[in-house]
PDB file of C-alpha atoms in Angstrom:
ATOM      1  CA  MET A 211      37.151  69.258  40.817  1.00  0.00           C
ATOM      2  CA  SER A 212      34.679  66.569  39.594  1.00  0.00           C
ATOM      3  CA  TRP A 213      37.268  63.779  40.142  1.00  0.00           C
ATOM      4  CA  ILE A 214      37.229  64.272  43.924  1.00  0.00           C
ATOM      5  CA  ILE A 215      33.647  63.164  44.270  1.00  0.00           C
ATOM      6  CA  ALA A 216      34.069  59.977  42.464  1.00  0.00           C
ATOM      7  CA  ILE A 217      37.262  59.103  44.484  1.00  0.00           C
ATOM      8  CA  ALA A 218      35.497  60.003  47.852  1.00  0.00           C
ATOM      9  CA  ILE A 219      32.588  57.672  46.724  1.00  0.00           C
ATOM     10  CA  ILE A 220      35.041  54.787  46.190  1.00  0.00           C
ATOM     11  CA  VAL A 221      37.008  55.334  49.257  1.00  0.00           C
ATOM     12  CA  LEU A 222      33.838  55.204  51.211  1.00  0.00           C
ATOM     13  CA  GLY A 223      33.213  51.724  49.626  1.00  0.00           C
ATOM     14  CA  VAL A 224      36.682  50.677  50.614  1.00  0.00           C
ATOM     15  CA  VAL A 225      36.019  51.739  54.236  1.00  0.00           C
ATOM     16  CA  LEU A 226      32.781  49.802  54.431  1.00  0.00           C
ATOM     17  CA  THR A 227      34.451  46.660  53.062  1.00  0.00           C
ATOM     18  CA  LEU A 228      37.282  47.191  55.541  1.00  0.00           C
ATOM     19  CA  ILE A 229      34.785  47.288  58.419  1.00  0.00           C
ATOM     20  CA  ARG A 230      33.211  44.034  57.319  1.00  0.00           C
ATOM     21  CA  ALA A 231      36.762  42.485  56.995  1.00  0.00           C
ATOM     22  CA  MET A 232      37.452  43.474  60.549  1.00  0.00           C
ATOM     23  CA  LEU A 233      34.284  42.330  62.166  1.00  0.00           C
ATOM     24  CA  GLY A 234      33.245  39.393  60.001  1.00  0.00           C
ATOM     25  CA  PRO A 235      32.236  36.309  62.028  1.00  0.00           C
ATOM     26  CA  THR A 236      33.991  33.668  60.084  1.00  0.00           C
ATOM     27  CA  ALA A 237      37.161  33.517  57.774  1.00  0.00           C
ATOM     28  CA  ALA A 238      35.083  33.319  54.713  1.00  0.00           C
ATOM     29  CA  ASP A 239      33.394  36.599  55.426  1.00  0.00           C
ATOM     30  CA  ARG A 240      36.630  38.317  55.793  1.00  0.00           C
ATOM     31  CA  MET A 241      37.992  36.785  52.596  1.00  0.00           C
ATOM     32  CA  VAL A 242      35.000  37.789  50.642  1.00  0.00           C
ATOM     33  CA  ALA A 243      35.291  41.299  51.977  1.00  0.00           C
ATOM     34  CA  VAL A 244      39.105  41.451  51.012  1.00  0.00           C
ATOM     35  CA  ASP A 245      38.341  39.963  47.511  1.00  0.00           C
ATOM     36  CA  SER A 246      35.772  42.791  46.802  1.00  0.00           C
ATOM     37  CA  MET A 247      38.276  45.353  48.345  1.00  0.00           C
ATOM     38  CA  THR A 248      40.880  44.348  45.895  1.00  0.00           C
ATOM     39  CA  THR A 249      38.508  44.886  42.900  1.00  0.00           C
ATOM     40  CA  ILE A 250      37.514  48.320  44.185  1.00  0.00           C
ATOM     41  CA  THR A 251      41.193  49.191  44.637  1.00  0.00           C
ATOM     42  CA  THR A 252      41.855  48.360  41.089  1.00  0.00           C
ATOM     43  CA  ALA A 253      39.190  50.847  39.967  1.00  0.00           C
ATOM     44  CA  LEU A 254      40.595  53.383  42.415  1.00  0.00           C
ATOM     45  CA  LEU A 255      44.259  52.857  40.915  1.00  0.00           C
ATOM     46  CA  VAL A 256      42.902  53.601  37.429  1.00  0.00           C
ATOM     47  CA  LEU A 257      41.370  56.768  38.679  1.00  0.00           C
ATOM     48  CA  LEU A 258      44.600  57.831  40.329  1.00  0.00           C
ATOM     49  CA  ALA A 259      46.309  57.273  37.022  1.00  0.00           C
ATOM     50  CA  LEU A 260      43.740  59.783  35.650  1.00  0.00           C
ATOM     51  CA  TYR A 261      44.246  62.224  38.363  1.00  0.00           C
ATOM     52  CA  PHE A 262      48.156  62.331  38.146  1.00  0.00           C
ATOM     53  CA  LYS A 263      48.131  62.033  34.388  1.00  0.00           C
ATOM     54  CA  ARG A 264      50.711  59.281  34.263  1.00  0.00           C
ATOM     55  CA  TYR A 265      50.227  56.484  31.801  1.00  0.00           C
ATOM     56  CA  ILE A 266      52.615  54.174  33.776  1.00  0.00           C
ATOM     57  CA  TYR A 267      50.367  53.951  36.777  1.00  0.00           C
ATOM     58  CA  LEU A 268      47.862  51.853  34.730  1.00  0.00           C
ATOM     59  CA  ASP A 269      50.436  48.940  34.801  1.00  0.00           C
ATOM     60  CA  ILE A 270      50.265  49.105  38.671  1.00  0.00           C
ATOM     61  CA  ALA A 271      46.529  48.548  38.404  1.00  0.00           C
ATOM     62  CA  LEU A 272      46.847  45.604  35.949  1.00  0.00           C
ATOM     63  CA  VAL A 273      49.630  44.047  38.226  1.00  0.00           C
ATOM     64  CA  TYR A 274      47.605  44.552  41.287  1.00  0.00           C
ATOM     65  CA  ALA A 275      44.542  42.921  39.538  1.00  0.00           C
ATOM     66  CA  VAL A 276      46.646  39.714  38.790  1.00  0.00           C
ATOM     67  CA  LEU A 277      48.240  39.406  42.234  1.00  0.00           C
ATOM     68  CA  ALA A 278      44.982  39.870  43.916  1.00  0.00           C
ATOM     69  CA  PHE A 279      43.375  37.091  41.726  1.00  0.00           C
ATOM     70  CA  VAL A 280      46.233  34.791  42.516  1.00  0.00           C
ATOM     71  CA  ALA A 281      45.999  35.430  46.178  1.00  0.00           C
ATOM     72  CA  THR A 282      42.290  34.773  46.247  1.00  0.00           C
ATOM     73  CA  LEU A 283      42.659  31.514  44.522  1.00  0.00           C
ATOM     74  CA  ALA A 284      45.432  30.278  46.981  1.00  0.00           C
ATOM     75  CA  VAL A 285      43.425  31.500  49.971  1.00  0.00           C
ATOM     76  CA  ALA A 286      40.284  29.627  48.728  1.00  0.00           C
ATOM     77  CA  ARG A 287      42.332  26.435  48.135  1.00  0.00           C
ATOM     78  CA  TYR A 288      43.650  26.640  51.519  1.00  0.00           C
ATOM     79  CA  MET A 289      40.183  27.112  53.239  1.00  0.00           C
ATOM     80  CA  GLU A 290      38.871  24.246  51.234  1.00  0.00           C
ATOM     81  CA  GLY A 291      41.649  22.014  52.499  1.00  0.00           C
ATOM     82  CA  GLY A 292      43.265  21.121  49.155  1.00  0.00           C
ATOM     83  CA  LEU A 293      46.627  23.016  49.642  1.00  0.00           C
TER      84      LEU A 293
ATOM     85  CA  MET B 300      31.023  64.376  23.721  1.00  0.00           C
ATOM     86  CA  LEU B 301      33.605  61.772  24.715  1.00  0.00           C
ATOM     87  CA  THR B 302      34.361  63.637  27.899  1.00  0.00           C
ATOM     88  CA  ALA B 303      30.568  63.592  29.009  1.00  0.00           C
ATOM     89  CA  ILE B 304      30.346  59.808  28.279  1.00  0.00           C
ATOM     90  CA  GLY B 305      33.549  59.145  30.119  1.00  0.00           C
ATOM     91  CA  TRP B 306      32.451  61.226  33.277  1.00  0.00           C
ATOM     92  CA  PHE B 307      29.158  59.489  33.179  1.00  0.00           C
ATOM     93  CA  LEU B 308      30.715  56.037  33.088  1.00  0.00           C
ATOM     94  CA  ILE B 309      33.112  56.926  35.868  1.00  0.00           C
ATOM     95  CA  TYR B 310      30.209  58.102  38.172  1.00  0.00           C
ATOM     96  CA  PHE B 311      28.066  54.979  37.085  1.00  0.00           C
ATOM     97  CA  GLY B 312      31.010  52.913  38.218  1.00  0.00           C
ATOM     98  CA  ALA B 313      31.686  54.638  41.456  1.00  0.00           C
ATOM     99  CA  PHE B 314      28.071  54.346  42.425  1.00  0.00           C
ATOM    100  CA  PHE B 315      27.966  50.733  41.720  1.00  0.00           C
ATOM    101  CA  LEU B 316      31.248  50.093  43.674  1.00  0.00           C
ATOM    102  CA  PHE B 317      29.555  51.782  46.597  1.00  0.00           C
ATOM    103  CA  LEU B 318      26.543  49.677  46.265  1.00  0.00           C
ATOM    104  CA  GLY B 319      28.594  46.513  46.329  1.00  0.00           C
ATOM    105  CA  ALA B 320      30.356  47.713  49.402  1.00  0.00           C
ATOM    106  CA  LEU B 321      27.158  48.679  51.006  1.00  0.00           C
ATOM    107  CA  GLY B 322      25.765  45.093  50.313  1.00  0.00           C
ATOM    108  CA  ILE B 323      28.861  43.494  51.773  1.00  0.00           C
ATOM    109  CA  MET B 324      28.322  45.667  54.862  1.00  0.00           C
ATOM    110  CA  ARG B 325      24.571  44.910  55.373  1.00  0.00           C
ATOM    111  CA  PHE B 326      23.786  41.469  54.060  1.00  0.00           C
ATOM    112  CA  PRO B 327      23.357  38.644  56.700  1.00  0.00           C
ATOM    113  CA  ASP B 328      25.253  35.762  55.085  1.00  0.00           C
ATOM    114  CA  VAL B 329      28.474  34.715  53.477  1.00  0.00           C
ATOM    115  CA  TYR B 330      26.726  33.648  50.267  1.00  0.00           C
ATOM    116  CA  ASN B 331      24.609  36.795  49.939  1.00  0.00           C
ATOM    117  CA  ARG B 332      27.624  38.905  50.493  1.00  0.00           C
ATOM    118  CA  LEU B 333      29.550  37.040  47.887  1.00  0.00           C
ATOM    119  CA  GLN B 334      26.870  37.742  45.389  1.00  0.00           C
ATOM    120  CA  ALA B 335      26.430  41.461  46.136  1.00  0.00           C
ATOM    121  CA  GLY B 336      30.137  41.995  46.278  1.00  0.00           C
ATOM    122  CA  THR B 337      31.201  40.201  43.151  1.00  0.00           C
ATOM    123  CA  LYS B 338      28.375  41.326  40.843  1.00  0.00           C
ATOM    124  CA  CYS B 339      28.432  45.023  41.733  1.00  0.00           C
ATOM    125  CA  THR B 340      32.113  45.354  41.911  1.00  0.00           C
ATOM    126  CA  THR B 341      32.674  43.763  38.500  1.00  0.00           C
ATOM    127  CA  LEU B 342      30.398  46.123  36.720  1.00  0.00           C
ATOM    128  CA  GLY B 343      31.712  49.091  38.767  1.00  0.00           C
ATOM    129  CA  ALA B 344      35.356  48.392  37.987  1.00  0.00           C
ATOM    130  CA  LEU B 345      34.643  47.606  34.349  1.00  0.00           C
ATOM    131  CA  SER B 346      32.672  50.765  33.745  1.00  0.00           C
ATOM    132  CA  THR B 347      35.101  53.017  35.608  1.00  0.00           C
ATOM    133  CA  SER B 348      38.041  51.734  33.648  1.00  0.00           C
ATOM    134  CA  ILE B 349      36.288  52.048  30.357  1.00  0.00           C
ATOM    135  CA  GLY B 350      35.284  55.619  31.341  1.00  0.00           C
ATOM    136  CA  VAL B 351      38.865  56.606  32.001  1.00  0.00           C
ATOM    137  CA  GLY B 352      39.614  55.136  28.638  1.00  0.00           C
ATOM    138  CA  PHE B 353      37.091  57.479  27.144  1.00  0.00           C
ATOM    139  CA  LEU B 354      38.595  60.482  28.881  1.00  0.00           C
ATOM    140  CA  HIS B 355      42.017  59.824  27.379  1.00  0.00           C
ATOM    141  CA  PRO B 356      41.503  58.003  24.085  1.00  0.00           C
ATOM    142  CA  ALA B 357      45.223  56.945  23.968  1.00  0.00           C
ATOM    143  CA  TRP B 358      44.796  54.964  27.192  1.00  0.00           C
ATOM    144  CA  LEU B 359      41.861  53.006  25.792  1.00  0.00           C
ATOM    145  CA  PRO B 360      43.656  49.862  24.919  1.00  0.00           C
ATOM    146  CA  LYS B 361      45.411  49.250  28.187  1.00  0.00           C
ATOM    147  CA  THR B 362      42.166  50.312  30.351  1.00  0.00           C
ATOM    148  CA  PHE B 363      40.253  47.786  28.045  1.00  0.00           C
ATOM    149  CA  ILE B 364      42.852  44.989  29.003  1.00  0.00           C
ATOM    150  CA  ILE B 365      42.220  45.921  32.637  1.00  0.00           C
ATOM    151  CA  ALA B 366      38.489  45.770  32.141  1.00  0.00           C
ATOM    152  CA  LEU B 367      38.672  42.462  30.130  1.00  0.00           C
ATOM    153  CA  PHE B 368      40.952  40.871  32.858  1.00  0.00           C
ATOM    154  CA  ILE B 369      38.613  41.896  35.649  1.00  0.00           C
ATOM    155  CA  LEU B 370      35.577  40.631  33.664  1.00  0.00           C
ATOM    156  CA  LEU B 371      37.248  37.191  33.147  1.00  0.00           C
ATOM    157  CA  THR B 372      38.951  36.461  36.772  1.00  0.00           C
ATOM    158  CA  ASN B 373      36.251  37.949  39.171  1.00  0.00           C
ATOM    159  CA  PRO B 374      33.679  35.090  38.437  1.00  0.00           C
ATOM    160  CA  ILE B 375      36.392  32.514  38.794  1.00  0.00           C
ATOM    161  CA  SER B 376      37.636  33.882  42.145  1.00  0.00           C
ATOM    162  CA  SER B 377      33.976  34.200  43.487  1.00  0.00           C
ATOM    163  CA  HIS B 378      33.208  30.604  42.404  1.00  0.00           C
ATOM    164  CA  ALA B 379      36.378  29.334  44.266  1.00  0.00           C
ATOM    165  CA  LEU B 380      35.473  31.367  47.315  1.00  0.00           C
ATOM    166  CA  GLY B 381      31.801  30.066  47.430  1.00  0.00           C
ATOM    167  CA  ARG B 382      33.022  26.571  46.914  1.00  0.00           C
ATOM    168  CA  ALA B 383      35.566  26.809  49.598  1.00  0.00           C
ATOM    169  CA  SER B 384      33.121  28.509  52.065  1.00  0.00           C
ATOM    170  CA  TYR B 385      30.539  25.695  51.505  1.00  0.00           C
ATOM    171  CA  ARG B 386      33.103  22.991  51.967  1.00  0.00           C
ATOM    172  CA  SER B 387      34.688  24.438  54.910  1.00  0.00           C
ATOM    173  CA  GLY B 388      31.317  24.191  56.646  1.00  0.00           C
ATOM    174  CA  VAL B 389      29.791  27.723  56.895  1.00  0.00           C
ATOM    175  CA  LYS B 390      26.124  27.555  57.513  1.00  0.00           C
ATOM    176  CA  LEU B 391      23.613  29.090  55.428  1.00  0.00           C
ATOM    177  CA  TRP B 392      21.377  31.944  56.748  1.00  0.00           C
ATOM    178  CA  GLU B 393      18.320  30.507  58.810  1.00  0.00           C
ATOM    179  CA  LYS B 394      15.860  32.210  56.504  1.00  0.00           C
ATOM    180  CA  SER B 395      17.417  30.691  53.241  1.00  0.00           C
ATOM    181  CA  VAL B 396      14.854  28.739  51.343  1.00  0.00           C
ATOM    182  CA  VAL B 397      16.783  26.147  49.120  1.00  0.00           C
ATOM    183  CA  ASP B 398      20.067  24.302  49.248  1.00  0.00           C
ATOM    184  CA  LYS B 399      20.561  22.537  45.929  1.00  0.00           C
ATOM    185  CA  CYS B 400      23.903  20.981  46.894  1.00  0.00           C
ATOM    186  CA  LYS B 401      22.569  19.435  49.961  1.00  0.00           C
ATOM    187  CA  GLU B 402      19.434  18.017  48.248  1.00  0.00           C
ATOM    188  CA  PHE B 403      21.470  16.015  45.728  1.00  0.00           C
ATOM    189  CA  LYS B 404      24.070  14.811  48.244  1.00  0.00           C
ATOM    190  CA  GLU B 405      26.858  15.497  45.800  1.00  0.00           C
ATOM    191  CA  CYS B 406      28.945  17.890  47.853  1.00  0.00           C
ATOM    192  CA  VAL B 407      28.565  15.845  51.000  1.00  0.00           C
ATOM    193  CA  GLU B 408      29.514  12.474  49.617  1.00  0.00           C
ATOM    194  CA  GLU B 409      32.350  13.990  47.661  1.00  0.00           C
ATOM    195  CA  GLU B 410      33.778  15.284  51.026  1.00  0.00           C
ATOM    196  CA  ASN B 411      33.250  11.986  52.737  1.00  0.00           C
ATOM    197  CA  GLU B 412      35.320  10.063  50.122  1.00  0.00           C
TER     198      GLU B 412
END
């Protein structure tokens, strides 16, 4: 029963960053919000692996972290004008 | 004992993740939002991953790898985002005090080349 409170707090954080990503004034605001949202989602995937008791779900969190890092670097280089 | 430490780390991390999201929602500027979002979410994700590893000690190596990866890559992506947003011409907040990059003319001349 105690996992549902932790998951609820983290999902509330995802909703807050999603609101900022929707109404951010510039493109940099949206990208900062999406970058933080991917880090929060990595922690959420680790907690889901704890809830379903599947060891293989940790691999999904690791791959998600790697792909989010690459995507953030690519969009940052694109905004800078170097891509 | 390990279970108590694990749940404490998970709640600590969840609280810090919520604080980072609240900072992204409430702060007035791109750079303030970047600072709040990056630092709080790094500590929160690291603490949550290590806490899950404490609850299942057989999972500890992989959660430690996830935490180490987040600890290494999150400052790099934040630095890239900050530099990109400065060079793409995003203004600072009007109550910001200091702008070191503009004082030394390094970023501006590098862009003019």
